[in-house]
Every structure is written in C-alpha cells, then in structure tokens.
C-alpha cells in the first residue's frame, strides 16, 4: 500500500473532479464603472432631495472607480491573446473607472490652480 497520491488520467476524472476556469465576462467592472460615473452627477440632482442623497455618493466616486479598474484589469489580462474572447465589458468598465478617477482629480487640480496665488 502506497501513501503517494496518484493523479487520475483524463479518462478517469469525473465531472466533479475536473476544475474549470471561471468565465471572465467583465460585468462587475462594467457595473462599477457605470455606478462611479453616475455618482459624479449626483450633486446636480434637484435641490428638493435631501443632502445625503445629493452629496454622499460623491465621496464614493474614487473608491468605486478604483474598484472598477481593479476588477477589470485581471479580466483583460486573462483574455489577452484569445481571439474569440469578448473584451468589451471589461474594457468599458476600466475606461469608465479611469474617467471616474480622473474627473475629480482634474477638478481638484483646477480649483487649486484657480484659487492659488
């Protein structure tokens, strides 16, 4: 009796034992990117809404945009070189996340330069 674990050949593996790589679709990145860009427009909602609905999402723009980029880049790297892979959702999510990161940073830089000496 041997204590060495022997691997089963492909014909001996069952469906439960076979490990399949999860399909990368980029849906999370796309959803986070859309949410981050939508949060940028919250201060422009009607004034009748409570301030926490108008201004609280603005604080979440950078974290959600960063999460969109972080979720989308591994999906893009995983399908690199695969001609039949759909990159659209991941690429759109990374692009929207990058826009959601850059818009507040550029606005802050503009305000600093505008109000500076």
PDB file of C-alpha atoms in Angstrom:
ATOM      1  CA  UNK A   1       0.000   0.000   0.000  1.00  0.00           C
ATOM      2  CA  UNK A   2       1.387   3.350  -1.034  1.00  0.00           C
ATOM      3  CA  UNK A   3       0.695   6.685   0.604  1.00  0.00           C
ATOM      4  CA  UNK A   4       1.630   8.600  -2.521  1.00  0.00           C
ATOM      5  CA  UNK A   5      -1.360  10.204  -4.163  1.00  0.00           C
ATOM      6  CA  UNK A   6      -1.652   9.281  -7.793  1.00  0.00           C
ATOM      7  CA  UNK A   7      -3.305  11.588 -10.235  1.00  0.00           C
ATOM      8  CA  UNK A   8      -6.049  10.190 -12.376  1.00  0.00           C
ATOM      9  CA  UNK A   9      -5.754  10.332 -16.134  1.00  0.00           C
ATOM     10  CA  UNK A  10      -8.196  12.376 -18.192  1.00  0.00           C
ATOM     11  CA  UNK A  11     -10.329   9.328 -18.888  1.00  0.00           C
ATOM     12  CA  UNK A  12     -10.594   8.535 -15.164  1.00  0.00           C
ATOM     13  CA  UNK A  13     -11.618  12.003 -13.980  1.00  0.00           C
ATOM     14  CA  UNK A  14     -15.251  12.671 -13.273  1.00  0.00           C
ATOM     15  CA  UNK A  15     -17.020  15.950 -13.939  1.00  0.00           C
ATOM     16  CA  UNK A  16     -16.898  16.848 -10.247  1.00  0.00           C
ATOM     17  CA  UNK A  17     -13.128  16.446 -10.170  1.00  0.00           C
ATOM     18  CA  UNK A  18     -12.415  18.493 -13.255  1.00  0.00           C
ATOM     19  CA  UNK A  19     -11.607  22.080 -12.413  1.00  0.00           C
ATOM     20  CA  UNK A  20     -12.798  24.610 -14.933  1.00  0.00           C
ATOM     21  CA  UNK A  21     -11.546  28.167 -15.031  1.00  0.00           C
ATOM     22  CA  UNK A  22     -14.361  30.644 -14.399  1.00  0.00           C
ATOM     23  CA  UNK A  23     -15.534  32.519 -17.457  1.00  0.00           C
ATOM     24  CA  UNK A  24     -14.355  36.107 -17.418  1.00  0.00           C
ATOM     25  CA  UNK A  25     -17.045  38.476 -18.579  1.00  0.00           C
ATOM     26  CA  UNK A  26     -16.186  41.849 -17.007  1.00  0.00           C
ATOM     27  CA  UNK A  27     -19.723  42.503 -15.779  1.00  0.00           C
ATOM     28  CA  UNK A  28     -18.575  43.617 -12.314  1.00  0.00           C
ATOM     29  CA  UNK A  29     -16.138  46.093 -13.798  1.00  0.00           C
ATOM     30  CA  UNK A  30     -18.796  47.477 -16.120  1.00  0.00           C
ATOM     31  CA  UNK A  31     -21.367  47.855 -13.329  1.00  0.00           C
ATOM     32  CA  UNK A  32     -18.872  49.551 -11.017  1.00  0.00           C
ATOM     33  CA  UNK A  33     -17.684  51.890 -13.778  1.00  0.00           C
ATOM     34  CA  UNK A  34     -21.230  52.942 -14.647  1.00  0.00           C
ATOM     35  CA  UNK A  35     -22.046  53.493 -10.963  1.00  0.00           C
ATOM     36  CA  UNK A  36     -18.902  55.578 -10.433  1.00  0.00           C
ATOM     37  CA  UNK A  37     -19.612  57.843 -13.406  1.00  0.00           C
ATOM     38  CA  UNK A  38     -23.267  58.184 -12.342  1.00  0.00           C
ATOM     39  CA  UNK A  39     -22.175  59.265  -8.853  1.00  0.00           C
ATOM     40  CA  UNK A  40     -20.327  62.228 -10.335  1.00  0.00           C
ATOM     41  CA  UNK A  41     -23.682  63.699 -11.394  1.00  0.00           C
ATOM     42  CA  UNK A  42     -25.405  63.366  -8.008  1.00  0.00           C
ATOM     43  CA  UNK A  43     -24.785  66.995  -6.916  1.00  0.00           C
ATOM     44  CA  UNK A  44     -26.761  68.114  -9.981  1.00  0.00           C
ATOM     45  CA  UNK A  45     -29.935  66.376  -8.789  1.00  0.00           C
ATOM     46  CA  UNK A  46     -32.912  68.607  -7.807  1.00  0.00           C
ATOM     47  CA  UNK A  47     -32.465  70.673  -4.647  1.00  0.00           C
ATOM     48  CA  UNK A  48     -35.600  69.198  -3.100  1.00  0.00           C
ATOM     49  CA  UNK A  49     -33.757  65.955  -2.375  1.00  0.00           C
ATOM     50  CA  UNK A  50     -32.021  65.519   0.981  1.00  0.00           C
ATOM     51  CA  UNK A  51     -28.295  66.396   1.051  1.00  0.00           C
ATOM     52  CA  UNK A  52     -27.255  62.816   1.843  1.00  0.00           C
ATOM     53  CA  UNK A  53     -28.743  61.697  -1.486  1.00  0.00           C
ATOM     54  CA  UNK A  54     -27.131  64.556  -3.407  1.00  0.00           C
ATOM     55  CA  UNK A  55     -23.670  64.699  -1.833  1.00  0.00           C
ATOM     56  CA  UNK A  56     -22.863  61.394  -0.113  1.00  0.00           C
ATOM     57  CA  UNK A  57     -22.241  59.448  -3.373  1.00  0.00           C
ATOM     58  CA  UNK A  58     -19.577  61.997  -4.319  1.00  0.00           C
ATOM     59  CA  UNK A  59     -17.399  60.604  -1.532  1.00  0.00           C
ATOM     60  CA  UNK A  60     -17.650  57.141  -3.080  1.00  0.00           C
ATOM     61  CA  UNK A  61     -16.590  58.087  -6.626  1.00  0.00           C
ATOM     62  CA  UNK A  62     -12.864  57.398  -6.169  1.00  0.00           C
ATOM     63  CA  UNK A  63     -13.251  54.069  -4.291  1.00  0.00           C
ATOM     64  CA  UNK A  64     -15.855  52.719  -6.732  1.00  0.00           C
ATOM     65  CA  UNK A  65     -13.847  53.912  -9.753  1.00  0.00           C
ATOM     66  CA  UNK A  66     -10.744  52.240  -8.342  1.00  0.00           C
ATOM     67  CA  UNK A  67     -12.684  49.020  -7.778  1.00  0.00           C
ATOM     68  CA  UNK A  68     -13.869  49.126 -11.411  1.00  0.00           C
ATOM     69  CA  UNK A  69     -10.284  49.337 -12.629  1.00  0.00           C
ATOM     70  CA  UNK A  70      -9.073  46.669 -10.192  1.00  0.00           C
ATOM     71  CA  UNK A  71     -11.876  44.277 -11.185  1.00  0.00           C
ATOM     72  CA  UNK A  72     -11.484  44.882 -14.924  1.00  0.00           C
ATOM     73  CA  UNK A  73      -7.732  44.632 -15.417  1.00  0.00           C
ATOM     74  CA  UNK A  74      -7.396  40.952 -14.384  1.00  0.00           C
ATOM     75  CA  UNK A  75     -10.249  40.109 -16.754  1.00  0.00           C
ATOM     76  CA  UNK A  76      -8.460  41.887 -19.588  1.00  0.00           C
ATOM     77  CA  UNK A  77      -5.174  40.163 -18.748  1.00  0.00           C
ATOM     78  CA  UNK A  78      -6.892  36.759 -18.624  1.00  0.00           C
ATOM     79  CA  UNK A  79      -8.298  37.060 -22.149  1.00  0.00           C
ATOM     80  CA  UNK A  80      -5.135  38.564 -23.641  1.00  0.00           C
ATOM     81  CA  UNK A  81      -4.164  36.661 -26.760  1.00  0.00           C
ATOM     82  CA  UNK A  82      -7.552  34.941 -27.071  1.00  0.00           C
ATOM     83  CA  UNK A  83      -9.007  35.988 -30.400  1.00  0.00           C
ATOM     84  CA  UNK A  84     -12.534  34.819 -29.600  1.00  0.00           C
ATOM     85  CA  UNK A  85     -12.767  36.497 -26.184  1.00  0.00           C
ATOM     86  CA  UNK A  86     -15.171  39.327 -25.523  1.00  0.00           C
ATOM     87  CA  UNK A  87     -13.234  42.226 -24.049  1.00  0.00           C
ATOM     88  CA  UNK A  88     -15.927  44.880 -24.418  1.00  0.00           C
ATOM     89  CA  UNK A  89     -17.381  44.850 -20.921  1.00  0.00           C
ATOM     90  CA  UNK A  90     -14.027  44.751 -19.174  1.00  0.00           C
ATOM     91  CA  UNK A  91     -12.558  47.444 -21.374  1.00  0.00           C
ATOM     92  CA  UNK A  92     -15.602  49.684 -20.935  1.00  0.00           C
ATOM     93  CA  UNK A  93     -15.548  49.177 -17.159  1.00  0.00           C
ATOM     94  CA  UNK A  94     -11.848  50.025 -16.926  1.00  0.00           C
ATOM     95  CA  UNK A  95     -12.365  53.091 -19.127  1.00  0.00           C
ATOM     96  CA  UNK A  96     -15.326  54.353 -17.080  1.00  0.00           C
ATOM     97  CA  UNK A  97     -13.440  53.672 -13.838  1.00  0.00           C
ATOM     98  CA  UNK A  98     -10.460  55.645 -15.125  1.00  0.00           C
ATOM     99  CA  UNK A  99     -12.730  58.535 -16.124  1.00  0.00           C
ATOM    100  CA  UNK A 100     -14.361  58.438 -12.683  1.00  0.00           C
ATOM    101  CA  UNK A 101     -10.918  58.662 -11.077  1.00  0.00           C
ATOM    102  CA  UNK A 102      -9.543  61.388 -13.326  1.00  0.00           C
ATOM    103  CA  UNK A 103     -12.526  63.786 -13.357  1.00  0.00           C
ATOM    104  CA  UNK A 104     -12.446  64.577  -9.600  1.00  0.00           C
ATOM    105  CA  UNK A 105      -8.651  64.766  -9.586  1.00  0.00           C
ATOM    106  CA  UNK A 106      -8.600  67.194 -12.516  1.00  0.00           C
ATOM    107  CA  UNK A 107     -11.392  69.243 -10.907  1.00  0.00           C
ATOM    108  CA  UNK A 108      -9.427  69.475  -7.642  1.00  0.00           C
ATOM    109  CA  UNK A 109      -6.262  70.445  -9.501  1.00  0.00           C
ATOM    110  CA  UNK A 110      -8.183  73.095 -11.425  1.00  0.00           C
ATOM    111  CA  UNK A 111      -9.633  74.544  -8.202  1.00  0.00           C
ATOM    112  CA  UNK A 112      -6.203  74.639  -6.580  1.00  0.00           C
ATOM    113  CA  UNK A 113      -4.739  76.454  -9.570  1.00  0.00           C
ATOM    114  CA  UNK A 114      -7.747  78.791  -9.771  1.00  0.00           C
ATOM    115  CA  UNK A 115      -7.702  79.709  -6.077  1.00  0.00           C
ATOM    116  CA  UNK A 116      -3.916  79.744  -5.747  1.00  0.00           C
ATOM    117  CA  UNK A 117      -1.788  82.896  -5.576  1.00  0.00           C
TER     118      UNK A 117
END
